[in-house]
Tab-separated table of C-alpha atoms in Angstrom:
chain	number	residue	atom	x	y	z
A	1	GLN	CA	6.468	-5.159	13.294
A	2	ALA	CA	5.735	-2.932	10.093
A	3	GLU	CA	4.398	0.406	10.682
A	4	LEU	CA	3.443	3.253	8.747
A	5	VAL	CA	2.418	5.449	9.967
A	6	GLU	CA	0.723	8.606	7.490
A	7	SER	CA	0.085	12.494	7.572
A	8	GLY	CA	-0.593	15.666	6.179
A	9	GLY	CA	-4.243	15.676	5.572
A	10	GLY	CA	-6.855	18.587	5.808
A	11	SER	CA	-9.643	20.314	4.445
A	12	VAL	CA	-8.437	22.312	1.782
A	13	GLN	CA	-10.848	24.514	-1.027
A	14	ALA	CA	-10.612	23.644	-4.576
A	15	GLY	CA	-7.389	24.346	-6.642
A	16	GLY	CA	-5.441	23.462	-3.811
A	17	SER	CA	-2.393	21.546	-2.072
A	18	LEU	CA	-1.244	18.437	-0.003
A	19	ARG	CA	1.949	16.982	0.904
A	20	LEU	CA	1.009	13.398	2.629
A	21	SER	CA	3.673	11.666	4.175
A	22	CYS	CA	4.256	8.506	5.119
A	23	GLU	CA	6.394	6.994	7.109
A	24	ALA	CA	7.802	3.052	6.948
A	25	SER	CA	9.522	0.892	9.882
A	26	GLY	CA	10.127	-1.954	11.282
A	27	PHE	CA	10.708	-3.743	7.892
A	28	SER	CA	13.169	-3.893	5.092
A	29	TYR	CA	12.769	-1.023	2.719
A	30	ALA	CA	14.729	-1.007	-0.264
A	31	SER	CA	13.713	-2.865	-3.269
A	32	LYS	CA	9.214	-2.421	-1.747
A	33	CYS	CA	6.822	-1.349	-3.324
A	34	ILE	CA	4.805	1.946	-1.341
A	35	GLY	CA	1.815	3.541	-2.447
A	36	TRP	CA	-0.762	5.286	-2.407
A	37	PHE	CA	-4.791	5.251	-2.088
A	38	ARG	CA	-7.197	6.238	-1.022
A	39	GLN	CA	-11.705	5.103	-0.341
A	40	PRO	CA	-14.010	7.605	-0.223
A	41	PRO	CA	-17.303	7.414	1.647
A	42	GLY	CA	-19.840	4.911	0.427
A	43	MET	CA	-16.511	3.364	-2.567
A	44	LYS	CA	-14.120	0.604	-2.726
A	45	ARG	CA	-10.525	1.704	-1.636
A	46	GLU	CA	-8.314	2.050	-5.125
A	47	GLY	CA	-4.509	3.375	-6.040
A	48	VAL	CA	-3.266	6.961	-6.446
A	49	ALA	CA	-0.144	6.317	-6.540
A	50	ILE	CA	2.897	4.275	-6.562
A	51	ILE	CA	7.084	4.389	-6.307
A	52	HIS	CA	9.606	0.968	-6.313
A	53	THR	CA	12.168	2.195	-3.486
A	54	GLY	CA	14.755	0.772	-5.315
A	55	ASP	CA	14.787	2.278	-8.766
A	56	ASP	CA	12.359	5.269	-8.038
A	57	THR	CA	9.605	3.945	-10.967
A	58	LYS	CA	6.670	5.446	-10.722
A	59	LEU	CA	2.777	4.386	-11.140
A	60	TYR	CA	-0.660	6.929	-11.185
A	61	ASN	CA	-3.776	6.167	-11.279
A	62	ASP	CA	-5.119	8.847	-14.550
A	63	SER	CA	-7.706	11.177	-12.343
A	64	VAL	CA	-4.939	12.261	-10.546
A	65	LYS	CA	-1.882	11.498	-14.040
A	66	GLY	CA	-0.460	15.426	-12.964
A	67	ARG	CA	-2.000	16.970	-11.025
A	68	PHE	CA	-0.200	14.728	-8.012
A	69	THR	CA	3.149	13.349	-7.690
A	70	ILE	CA	3.999	10.831	-5.249
A	71	SER	CA	8.282	10.836	-4.344
A	72	GLN	CA	10.081	9.121	-1.361
A	73	ASP	CA	13.040	9.754	0.796
A	74	LYS	CA	15.245	6.255	1.092
A	75	ALA	CA	17.546	8.124	4.281
A	76	GLU	CA	13.912	8.880	6.423
A	77	ARG	CA	12.323	5.594	4.816
A	78	THR	CA	9.148	7.828	3.979
A	79	VAL	CA	7.094	8.295	1.081
A	80	TYR	CA	5.554	11.330	-0.037
A	81	LEU	CA	2.003	13.137	-1.435
A	82	GLN	CA	2.066	16.118	-3.522
A	83	MET	CA	-1.036	16.777	-4.285
A	84	ASP	CA	-1.837	20.253	-6.396
A	85	SER	CA	-5.130	21.342	-7.747
A	86	LEU	CA	-7.326	19.238	-5.562
A	87	ARG	CA	-10.839	18.243	-6.539
A	88	PRO	CA	-13.821	17.928	-4.290
A	89	GLU	CA	-13.441	14.602	-5.362
A	90	ASP	CA	-10.288	13.254	-4.084
A	91	THR	CA	-11.990	13.712	-1.167
A	92	ALA	CA	-11.465	10.343	0.590
A	93	MET	CA	-9.934	8.483	3.449
A	94	TYR	CA	-6.070	8.311	2.279
A	95	TYR	CA	-4.253	5.074	3.476
A	96	CYS	CA	-0.605	3.679	3.082
A	97	GLY	CA	0.184	0.704	1.839
A	98	ALA	CA	3.664	-1.769	1.563
A	99	ASP	CA	4.339	-4.377	-0.574
A	100	ASN	CA	6.198	-6.866	1.152
A	101	THR	CA	7.334	-8.648	-1.726
A	102	PRO	CA	11.236	-7.289	-2.922
A	103	TRP	CA	10.592	-7.365	-6.433
A	104	GLY	CA	14.023	-6.177	-8.572
A	105	ASP	CA	11.807	-3.542	-10.243
A	106	GLY	CA	9.310	-1.140	-10.098
A	107	SER	CA	7.808	-2.758	-13.234
A	108	TYR	CA	6.114	-5.517	-10.698
A	109	CYS	CA	4.509	-2.683	-8.958
A	110	SER	CA	0.666	-2.380	-9.214
A	111	LEU	CA	-2.371	0.378	-7.686
A	112	ASN	CA	-3.866	-2.997	-6.941
A	113	HIS	CA	-4.586	-2.732	-3.335
A	114	TYR	CA	-5.075	-6.898	-3.098
A	115	SER	CA	-0.999	-6.712	-3.892
A	116	MET	CA	-0.407	-4.335	-0.321
A	117	ASP	CA	0.636	-6.953	2.594
A	118	HIS	CA	1.017	-3.942	4.909
A	119	TRP	CA	-1.151	0.024	5.715
A	120	GLY	CA	-1.226	2.098	7.549
A	121	LYS	CA	-4.561	4.147	9.947
A	122	GLY	CA	-5.517	6.287	7.292
A	123	THR	CA	-5.432	10.284	6.757
A	124	LEU	CA	-8.242	12.335	5.846
A	125	VAL	CA	-8.175	14.374	3.000
A	126	SER	CA	-11.358	16.852	3.188
A	127	ILE	CA	-11.590	19.160	0.003
A	128	SER	CA	-14.750	21.755	-0.377
A	129	SER	CA	-15.857	24.096	-4.057
């Protein structure tokens, strides 16, 4: 059974940093698009960053470029999101999502949350001004 488990959320002041982790299990990790999505209170879910586990292609939402970095540890089947220079508008529930289609390369990865087949339960990130 596919499972994604997020960790690393918390409360920090603006300008601070957090690192989120997403551990994947129960499905093949190879050549998948796995990413981070967030949903602020009362708003729609949006894509933040996504990585292709095969060729390491990365895609970012414009709002986080230069501040957030997505990476992976293939041996640990874990995807990370390093978040620096955090802003109050980054406050949201952050979810890890995985597209279960084995795309050949990262050109097929998308920040559209409808592309994801598996979801974690989320981890809360709260940024105070």
